PDB file of C-alpha atoms in Angstrom:
ATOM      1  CA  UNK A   1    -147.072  46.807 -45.669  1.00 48.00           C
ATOM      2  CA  UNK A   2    -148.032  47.791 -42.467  1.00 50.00           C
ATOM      3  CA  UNK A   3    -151.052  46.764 -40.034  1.00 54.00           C
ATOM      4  CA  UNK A   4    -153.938  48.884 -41.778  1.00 55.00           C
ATOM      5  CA  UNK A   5    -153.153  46.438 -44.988  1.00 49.00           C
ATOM      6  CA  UNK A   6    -154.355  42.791 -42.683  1.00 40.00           C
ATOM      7  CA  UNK A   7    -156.867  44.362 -41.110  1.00 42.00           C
ATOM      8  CA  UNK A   8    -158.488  45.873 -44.621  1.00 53.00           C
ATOM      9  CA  UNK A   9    -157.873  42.065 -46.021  1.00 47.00           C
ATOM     10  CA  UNK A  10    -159.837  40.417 -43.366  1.00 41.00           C
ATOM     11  CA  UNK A  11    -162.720  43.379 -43.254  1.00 46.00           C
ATOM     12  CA  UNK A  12    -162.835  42.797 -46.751  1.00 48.00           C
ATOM     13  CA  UNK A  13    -162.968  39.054 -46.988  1.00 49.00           C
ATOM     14  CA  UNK A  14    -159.828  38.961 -48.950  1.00 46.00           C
ATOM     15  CA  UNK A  15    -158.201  36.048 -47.052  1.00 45.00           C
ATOM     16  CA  UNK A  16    -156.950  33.919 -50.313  1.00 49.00           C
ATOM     17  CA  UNK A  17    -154.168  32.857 -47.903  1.00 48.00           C
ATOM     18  CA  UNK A  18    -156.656  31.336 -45.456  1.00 44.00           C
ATOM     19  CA  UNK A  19    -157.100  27.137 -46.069  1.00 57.00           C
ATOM     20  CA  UNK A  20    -160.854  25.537 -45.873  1.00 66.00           C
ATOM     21  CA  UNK A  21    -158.524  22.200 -44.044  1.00 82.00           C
ATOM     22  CA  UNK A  22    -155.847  21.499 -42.014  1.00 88.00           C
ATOM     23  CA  UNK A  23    -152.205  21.546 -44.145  1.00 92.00           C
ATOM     24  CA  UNK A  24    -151.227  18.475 -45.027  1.00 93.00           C
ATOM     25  CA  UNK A  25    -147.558  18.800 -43.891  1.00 96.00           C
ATOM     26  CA  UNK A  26    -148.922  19.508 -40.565  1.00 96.00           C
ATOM     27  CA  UNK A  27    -150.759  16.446 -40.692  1.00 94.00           C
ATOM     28  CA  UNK A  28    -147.878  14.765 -42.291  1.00 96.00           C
ATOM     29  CA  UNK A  29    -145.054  15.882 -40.447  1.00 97.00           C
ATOM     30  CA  UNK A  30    -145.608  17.673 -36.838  1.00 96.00           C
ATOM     31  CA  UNK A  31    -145.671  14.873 -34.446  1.00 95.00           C
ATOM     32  CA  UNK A  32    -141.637  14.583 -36.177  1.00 95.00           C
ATOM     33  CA  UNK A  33    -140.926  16.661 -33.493  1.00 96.00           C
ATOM     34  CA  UNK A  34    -141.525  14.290 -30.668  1.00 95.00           C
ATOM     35  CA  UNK A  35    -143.472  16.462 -28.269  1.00 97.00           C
ATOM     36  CA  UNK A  36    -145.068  14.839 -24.948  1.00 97.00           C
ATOM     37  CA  UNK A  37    -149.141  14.941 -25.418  1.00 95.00           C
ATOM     38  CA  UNK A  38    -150.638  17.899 -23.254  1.00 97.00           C
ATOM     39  CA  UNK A  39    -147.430  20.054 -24.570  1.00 98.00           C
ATOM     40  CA  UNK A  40    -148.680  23.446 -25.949  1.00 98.00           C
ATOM     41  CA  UNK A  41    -147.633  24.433 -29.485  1.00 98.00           C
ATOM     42  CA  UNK A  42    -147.509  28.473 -30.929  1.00 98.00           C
ATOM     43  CA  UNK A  43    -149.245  29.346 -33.763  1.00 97.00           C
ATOM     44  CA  UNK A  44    -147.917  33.003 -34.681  1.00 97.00           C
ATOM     45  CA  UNK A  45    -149.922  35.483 -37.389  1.00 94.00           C
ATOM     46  CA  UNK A  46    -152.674  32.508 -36.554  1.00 92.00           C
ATOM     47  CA  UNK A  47    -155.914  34.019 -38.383  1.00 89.00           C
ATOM     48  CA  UNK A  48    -158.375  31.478 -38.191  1.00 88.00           C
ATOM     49  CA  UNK A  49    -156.459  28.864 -39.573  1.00 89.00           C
ATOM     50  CA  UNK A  50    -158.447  25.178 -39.156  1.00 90.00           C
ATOM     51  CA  UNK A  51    -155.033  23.825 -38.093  1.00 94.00           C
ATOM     52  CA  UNK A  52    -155.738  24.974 -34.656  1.00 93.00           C
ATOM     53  CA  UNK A  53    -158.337  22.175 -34.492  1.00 92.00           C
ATOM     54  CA  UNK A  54    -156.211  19.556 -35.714  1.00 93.00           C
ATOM     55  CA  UNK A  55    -153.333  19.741 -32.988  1.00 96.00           C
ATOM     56  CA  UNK A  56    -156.197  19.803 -30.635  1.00 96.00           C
ATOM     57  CA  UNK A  57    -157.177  16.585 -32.133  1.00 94.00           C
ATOM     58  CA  UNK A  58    -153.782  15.617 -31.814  1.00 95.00           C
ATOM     59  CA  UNK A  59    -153.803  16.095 -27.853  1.00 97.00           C
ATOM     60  CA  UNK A  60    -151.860  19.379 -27.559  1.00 98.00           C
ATOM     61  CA  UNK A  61    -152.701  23.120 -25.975  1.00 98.00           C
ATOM     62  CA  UNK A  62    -152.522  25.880 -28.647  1.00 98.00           C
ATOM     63  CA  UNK A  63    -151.492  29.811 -28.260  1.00 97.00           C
ATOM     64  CA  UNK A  64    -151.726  31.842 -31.580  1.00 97.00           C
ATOM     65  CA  UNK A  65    -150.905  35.577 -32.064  1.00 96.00           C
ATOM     66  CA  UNK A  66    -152.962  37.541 -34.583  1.00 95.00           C
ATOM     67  CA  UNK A  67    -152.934  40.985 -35.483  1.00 93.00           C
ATOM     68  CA  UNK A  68    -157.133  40.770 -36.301  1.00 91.00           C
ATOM     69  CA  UNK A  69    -159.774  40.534 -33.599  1.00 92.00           C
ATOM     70  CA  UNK A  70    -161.905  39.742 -36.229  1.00 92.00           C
ATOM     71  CA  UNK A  71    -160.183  37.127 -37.103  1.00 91.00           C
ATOM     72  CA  UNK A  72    -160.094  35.756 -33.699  1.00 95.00           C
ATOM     73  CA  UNK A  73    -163.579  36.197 -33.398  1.00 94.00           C
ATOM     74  CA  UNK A  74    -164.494  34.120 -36.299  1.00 92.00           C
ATOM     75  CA  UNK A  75    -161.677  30.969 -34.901  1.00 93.00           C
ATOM     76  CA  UNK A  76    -163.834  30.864 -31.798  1.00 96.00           C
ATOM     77  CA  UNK A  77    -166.942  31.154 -33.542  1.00 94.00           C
ATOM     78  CA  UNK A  78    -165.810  27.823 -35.850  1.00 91.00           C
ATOM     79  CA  UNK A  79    -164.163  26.159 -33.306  1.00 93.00           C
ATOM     80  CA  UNK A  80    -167.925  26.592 -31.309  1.00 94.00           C
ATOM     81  CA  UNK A  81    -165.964  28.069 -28.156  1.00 95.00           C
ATOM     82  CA  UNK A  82    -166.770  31.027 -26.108  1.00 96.00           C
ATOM     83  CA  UNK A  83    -163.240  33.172 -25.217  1.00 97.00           C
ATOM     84  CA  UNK A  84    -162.944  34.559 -21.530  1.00 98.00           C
ATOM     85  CA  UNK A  85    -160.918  38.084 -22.349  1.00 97.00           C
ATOM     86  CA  UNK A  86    -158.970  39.859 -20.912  1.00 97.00           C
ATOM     87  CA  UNK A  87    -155.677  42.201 -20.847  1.00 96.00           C
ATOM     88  CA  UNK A  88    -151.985  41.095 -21.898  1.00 95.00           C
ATOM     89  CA  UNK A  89    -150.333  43.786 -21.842  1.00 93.00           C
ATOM     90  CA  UNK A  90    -150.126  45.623 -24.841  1.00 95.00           C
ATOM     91  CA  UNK A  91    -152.559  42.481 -26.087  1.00 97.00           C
ATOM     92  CA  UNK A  92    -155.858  41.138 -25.649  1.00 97.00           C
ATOM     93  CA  UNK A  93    -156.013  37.522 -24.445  1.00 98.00           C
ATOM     94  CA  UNK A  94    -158.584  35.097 -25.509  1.00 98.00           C
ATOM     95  CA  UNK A  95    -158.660  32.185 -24.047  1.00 98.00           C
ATOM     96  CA  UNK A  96    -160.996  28.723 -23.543  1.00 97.00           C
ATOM     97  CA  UNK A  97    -159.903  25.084 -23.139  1.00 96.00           C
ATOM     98  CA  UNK A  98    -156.631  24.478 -24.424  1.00 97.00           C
ATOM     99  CA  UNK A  99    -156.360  27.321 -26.200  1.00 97.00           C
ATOM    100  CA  UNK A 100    -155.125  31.201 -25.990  1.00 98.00           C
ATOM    101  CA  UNK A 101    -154.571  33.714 -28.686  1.00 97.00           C
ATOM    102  CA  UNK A 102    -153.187  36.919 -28.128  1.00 97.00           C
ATOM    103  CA  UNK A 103    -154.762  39.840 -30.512  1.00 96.00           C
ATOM    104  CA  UNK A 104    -152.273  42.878 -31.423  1.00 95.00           C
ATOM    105  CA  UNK A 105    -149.445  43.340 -32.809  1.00 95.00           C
ATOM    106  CA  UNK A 106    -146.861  40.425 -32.542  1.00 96.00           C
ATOM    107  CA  UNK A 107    -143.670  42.659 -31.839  1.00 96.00           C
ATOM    108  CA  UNK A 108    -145.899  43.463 -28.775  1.00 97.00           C
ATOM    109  CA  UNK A 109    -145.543  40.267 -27.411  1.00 97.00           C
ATOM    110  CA  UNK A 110    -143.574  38.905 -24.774  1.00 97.00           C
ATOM    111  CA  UNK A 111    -142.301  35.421 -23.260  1.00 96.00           C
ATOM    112  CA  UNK A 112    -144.605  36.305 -20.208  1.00 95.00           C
ATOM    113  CA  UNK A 113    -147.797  37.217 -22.177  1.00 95.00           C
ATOM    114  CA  UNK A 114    -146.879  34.210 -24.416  1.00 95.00           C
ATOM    115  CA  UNK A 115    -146.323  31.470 -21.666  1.00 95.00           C
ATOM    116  CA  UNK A 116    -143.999  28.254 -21.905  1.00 95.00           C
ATOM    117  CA  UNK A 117    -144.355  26.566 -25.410  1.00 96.00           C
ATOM    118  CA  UNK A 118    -142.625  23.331 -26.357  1.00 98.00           C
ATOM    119  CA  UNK A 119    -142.928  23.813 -30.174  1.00 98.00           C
ATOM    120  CA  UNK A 120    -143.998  26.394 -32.767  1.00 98.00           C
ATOM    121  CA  UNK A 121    -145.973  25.607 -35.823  1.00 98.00           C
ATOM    122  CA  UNK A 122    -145.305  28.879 -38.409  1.00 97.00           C
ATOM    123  CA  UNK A 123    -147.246  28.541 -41.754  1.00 95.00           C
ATOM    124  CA  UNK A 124    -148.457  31.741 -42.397  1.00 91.00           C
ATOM    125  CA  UNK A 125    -146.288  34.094 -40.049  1.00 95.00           C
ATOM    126  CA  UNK A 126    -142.526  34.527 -42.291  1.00 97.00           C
ATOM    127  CA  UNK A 127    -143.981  34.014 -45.839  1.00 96.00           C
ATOM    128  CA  UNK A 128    -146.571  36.579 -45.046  1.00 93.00           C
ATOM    129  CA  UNK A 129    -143.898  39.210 -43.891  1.00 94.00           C
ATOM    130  CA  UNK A 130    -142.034  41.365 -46.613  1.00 93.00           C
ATOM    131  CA  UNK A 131    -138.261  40.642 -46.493  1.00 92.00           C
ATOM    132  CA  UNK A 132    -137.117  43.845 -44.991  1.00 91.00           C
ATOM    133  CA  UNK A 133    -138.992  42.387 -41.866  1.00 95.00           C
ATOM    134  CA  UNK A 134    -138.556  39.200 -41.667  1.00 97.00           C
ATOM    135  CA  UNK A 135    -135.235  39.346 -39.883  1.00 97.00           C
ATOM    136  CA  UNK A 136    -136.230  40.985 -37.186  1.00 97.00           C
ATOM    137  CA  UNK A 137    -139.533  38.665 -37.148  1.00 97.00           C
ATOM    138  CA  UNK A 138    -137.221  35.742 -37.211  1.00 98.00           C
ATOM    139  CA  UNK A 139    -135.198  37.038 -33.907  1.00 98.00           C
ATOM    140  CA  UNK A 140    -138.251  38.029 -32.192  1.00 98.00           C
ATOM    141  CA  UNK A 141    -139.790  34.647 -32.316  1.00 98.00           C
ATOM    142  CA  UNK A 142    -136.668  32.701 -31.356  1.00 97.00           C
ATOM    143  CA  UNK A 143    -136.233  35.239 -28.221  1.00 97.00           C
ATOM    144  CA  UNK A 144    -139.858  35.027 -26.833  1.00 97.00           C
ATOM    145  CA  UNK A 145    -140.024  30.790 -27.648  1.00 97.00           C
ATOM    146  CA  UNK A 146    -136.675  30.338 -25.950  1.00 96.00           C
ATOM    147  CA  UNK A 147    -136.149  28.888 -29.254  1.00 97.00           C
ATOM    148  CA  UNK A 148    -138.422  26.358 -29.737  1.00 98.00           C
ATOM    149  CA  UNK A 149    -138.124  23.753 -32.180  1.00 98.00           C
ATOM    150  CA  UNK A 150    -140.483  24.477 -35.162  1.00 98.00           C
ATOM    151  CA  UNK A 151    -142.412  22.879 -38.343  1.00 98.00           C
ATOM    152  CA  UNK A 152    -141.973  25.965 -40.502  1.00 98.00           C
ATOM    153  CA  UNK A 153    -143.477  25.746 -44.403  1.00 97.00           C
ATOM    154  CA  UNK A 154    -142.010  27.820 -47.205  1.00 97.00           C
ATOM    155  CA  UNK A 155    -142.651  29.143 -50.656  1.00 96.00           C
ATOM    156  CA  UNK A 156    -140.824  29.229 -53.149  1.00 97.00           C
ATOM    157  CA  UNK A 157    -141.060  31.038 -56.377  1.00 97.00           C
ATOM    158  CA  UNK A 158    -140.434  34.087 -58.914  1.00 95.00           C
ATOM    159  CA  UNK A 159    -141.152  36.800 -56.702  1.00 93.00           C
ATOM    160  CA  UNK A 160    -141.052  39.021 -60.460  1.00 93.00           C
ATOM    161  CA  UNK A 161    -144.040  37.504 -61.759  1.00 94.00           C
ATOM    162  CA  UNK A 162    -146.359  37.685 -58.342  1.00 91.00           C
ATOM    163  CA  UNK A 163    -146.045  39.717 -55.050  1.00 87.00           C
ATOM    164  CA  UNK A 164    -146.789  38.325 -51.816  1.00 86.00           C
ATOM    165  CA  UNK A 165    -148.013  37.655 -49.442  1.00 90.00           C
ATOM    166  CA  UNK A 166    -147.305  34.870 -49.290  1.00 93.00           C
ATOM    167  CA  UNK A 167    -143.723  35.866 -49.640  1.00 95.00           C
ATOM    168  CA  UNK A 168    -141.167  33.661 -51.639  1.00 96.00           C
ATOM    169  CA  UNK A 169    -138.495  32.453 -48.902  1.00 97.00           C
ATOM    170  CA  UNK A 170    -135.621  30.683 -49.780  1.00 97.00           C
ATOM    171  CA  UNK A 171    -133.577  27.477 -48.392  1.00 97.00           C
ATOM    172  CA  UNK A 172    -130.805  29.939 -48.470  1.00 97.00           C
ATOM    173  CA  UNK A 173    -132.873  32.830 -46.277  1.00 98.00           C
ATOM    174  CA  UNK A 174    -134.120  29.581 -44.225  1.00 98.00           C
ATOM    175  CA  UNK A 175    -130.540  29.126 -42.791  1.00 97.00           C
ATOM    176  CA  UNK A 176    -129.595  32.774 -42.674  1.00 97.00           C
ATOM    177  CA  UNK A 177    -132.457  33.052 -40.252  1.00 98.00           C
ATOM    178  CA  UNK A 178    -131.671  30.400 -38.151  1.00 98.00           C
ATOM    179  CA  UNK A 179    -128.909  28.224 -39.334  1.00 97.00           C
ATOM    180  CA  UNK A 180    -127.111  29.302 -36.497  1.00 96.00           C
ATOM    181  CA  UNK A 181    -129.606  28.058 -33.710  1.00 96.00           C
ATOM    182  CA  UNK A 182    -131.709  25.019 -35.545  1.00 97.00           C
ATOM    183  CA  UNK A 183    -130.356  21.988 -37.097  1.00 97.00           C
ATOM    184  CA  UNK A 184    -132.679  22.742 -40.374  1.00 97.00           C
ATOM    185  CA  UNK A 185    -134.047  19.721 -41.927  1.00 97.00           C
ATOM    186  CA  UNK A 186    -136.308  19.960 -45.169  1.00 97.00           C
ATOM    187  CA  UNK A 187    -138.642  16.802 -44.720  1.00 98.00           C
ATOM    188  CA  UNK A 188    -140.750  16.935 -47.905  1.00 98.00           C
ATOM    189  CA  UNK A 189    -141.339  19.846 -50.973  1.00 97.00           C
ATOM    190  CA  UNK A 190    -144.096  19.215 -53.590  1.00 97.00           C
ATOM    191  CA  UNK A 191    -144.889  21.797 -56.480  1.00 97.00           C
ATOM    192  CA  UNK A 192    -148.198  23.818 -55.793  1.00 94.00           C
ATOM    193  CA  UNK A 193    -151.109  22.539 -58.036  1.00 92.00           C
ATOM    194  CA  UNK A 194    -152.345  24.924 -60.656  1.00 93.00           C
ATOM    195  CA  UNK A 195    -149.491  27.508 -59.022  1.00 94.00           C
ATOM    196  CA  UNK A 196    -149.573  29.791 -55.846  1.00 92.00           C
ATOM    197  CA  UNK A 197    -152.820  31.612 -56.388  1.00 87.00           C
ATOM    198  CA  UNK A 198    -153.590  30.141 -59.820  1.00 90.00           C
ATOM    199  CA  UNK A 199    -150.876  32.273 -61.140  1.00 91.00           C
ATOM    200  CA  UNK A 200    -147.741  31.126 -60.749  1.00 95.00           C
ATOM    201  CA  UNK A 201    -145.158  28.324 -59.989  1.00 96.00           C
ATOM    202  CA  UNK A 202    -144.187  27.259 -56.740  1.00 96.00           C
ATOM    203  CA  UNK A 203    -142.577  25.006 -54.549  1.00 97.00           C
ATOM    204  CA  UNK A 204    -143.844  24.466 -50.567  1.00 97.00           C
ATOM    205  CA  UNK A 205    -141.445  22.557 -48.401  1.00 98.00           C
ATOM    206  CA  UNK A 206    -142.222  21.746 -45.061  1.00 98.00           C
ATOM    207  CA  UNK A 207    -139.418  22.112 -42.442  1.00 98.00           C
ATOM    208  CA  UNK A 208    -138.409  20.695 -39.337  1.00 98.00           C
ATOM    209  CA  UNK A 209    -136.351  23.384 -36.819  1.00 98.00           C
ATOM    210  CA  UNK A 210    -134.690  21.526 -34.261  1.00 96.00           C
ATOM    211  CA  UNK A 211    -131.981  21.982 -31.238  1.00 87.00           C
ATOM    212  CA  UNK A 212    -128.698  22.417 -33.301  1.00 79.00           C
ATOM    213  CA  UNK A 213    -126.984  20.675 -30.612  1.00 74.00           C
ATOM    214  CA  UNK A 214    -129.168  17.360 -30.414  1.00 65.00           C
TER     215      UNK A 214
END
């Protein structure tokens, strides 16, 4: 699974994995991790997911990093904004009020393109990666974010009866990933309604990463 396959989904409208409102673990859960209003929050493998608007709502800054500039396009478009662009290195930056998203590939991006972040929000980023990556995904974000406390959500289900994305993760990959860094804390699971995609059964649990030493 390479780039060409998210850039075919979103030319092709196939964006299942997109949500119509904000999650309601974000809603639920984020402001669990005690950040000072004003702080700015990453959003990696963003798309044009409406939870962008809600933690502006909530009274923080956003940065996302997504692989589609159409995709970006269509955030700004919804969120009624016109982007200023310009160069990031090996990204494009768009950027208005409160908010910056950095288009390209996220192994591309730096701690300098991405800025000082209090807090990362991952919903879509490591269940949409196959497993083979997601280590190295994992290590990536924790080096740019300084390590960053997080809200991650999971799925869980049998991977033999549906491929991802989104993938099935684990509590046990969870902690291989970063048991060693975060003190992991699983604040509330619910089972899917009607299954992941209509199809099959599954779990989403809704975690919060914080300083292992706190």
């Amino acid at each position: 699974m390479g780039t060409s396959f998210w850039h075919q989904k979103w030319e092709r409208g196939e964006i299942a994995f997109h949500e119509n409102e904000a999650n309601p673990f974000l809603v639920a859960h984020f402001e669990r991790l005690n950040l000072v209003k004003g702080s700015r929050v990453f959003l990696p493998l963003c798309g044009k997911t409406r939870d962008f608007a809600c933690l502006l709502t909530f009274g923080y800054r956003v940065v996302g990093a997504e692989l589609s500039i159409l995709a970006v396009n269509e955030l700004f478009k919804e969120l009624g904004l016109k982007p200023k662009i310009s160069i990031a290195g090996k990204l494009t930056r768009y950027s208005a009020k409160d908010i910056d998203i950095l288009a390209g590939d996220i192994f591309d991006l730096s701690t300098e393109e991405i800025g000082s972040i209090s807090a990362i929000y991952d919903r879509a980023a490591l269940v949409a990666l196959p497993s083979g990556i997601r280590e190295r995904y994992t290590s990536h974000l924790m080096n740019i974010s300084g390590t960053a406390p997080q809200l991650l959500i999971t799925y869980e289900y049998d991977q033999r009866l549906m491929d991802g994305p989104p993938f099935s993760v684990t509590e046990n990959e969870v902690k291989r990933h970063y048991g060693a860094a975060y003190r992991l804390r699983p604040v509330e699971s619910k089972n899917i309604e009607g299954g992941l995609k209509g199809e099959v059964a599954a779990t989403e649990t809704a975690w919060l990463l914080q300083d292992a030493n706190k």
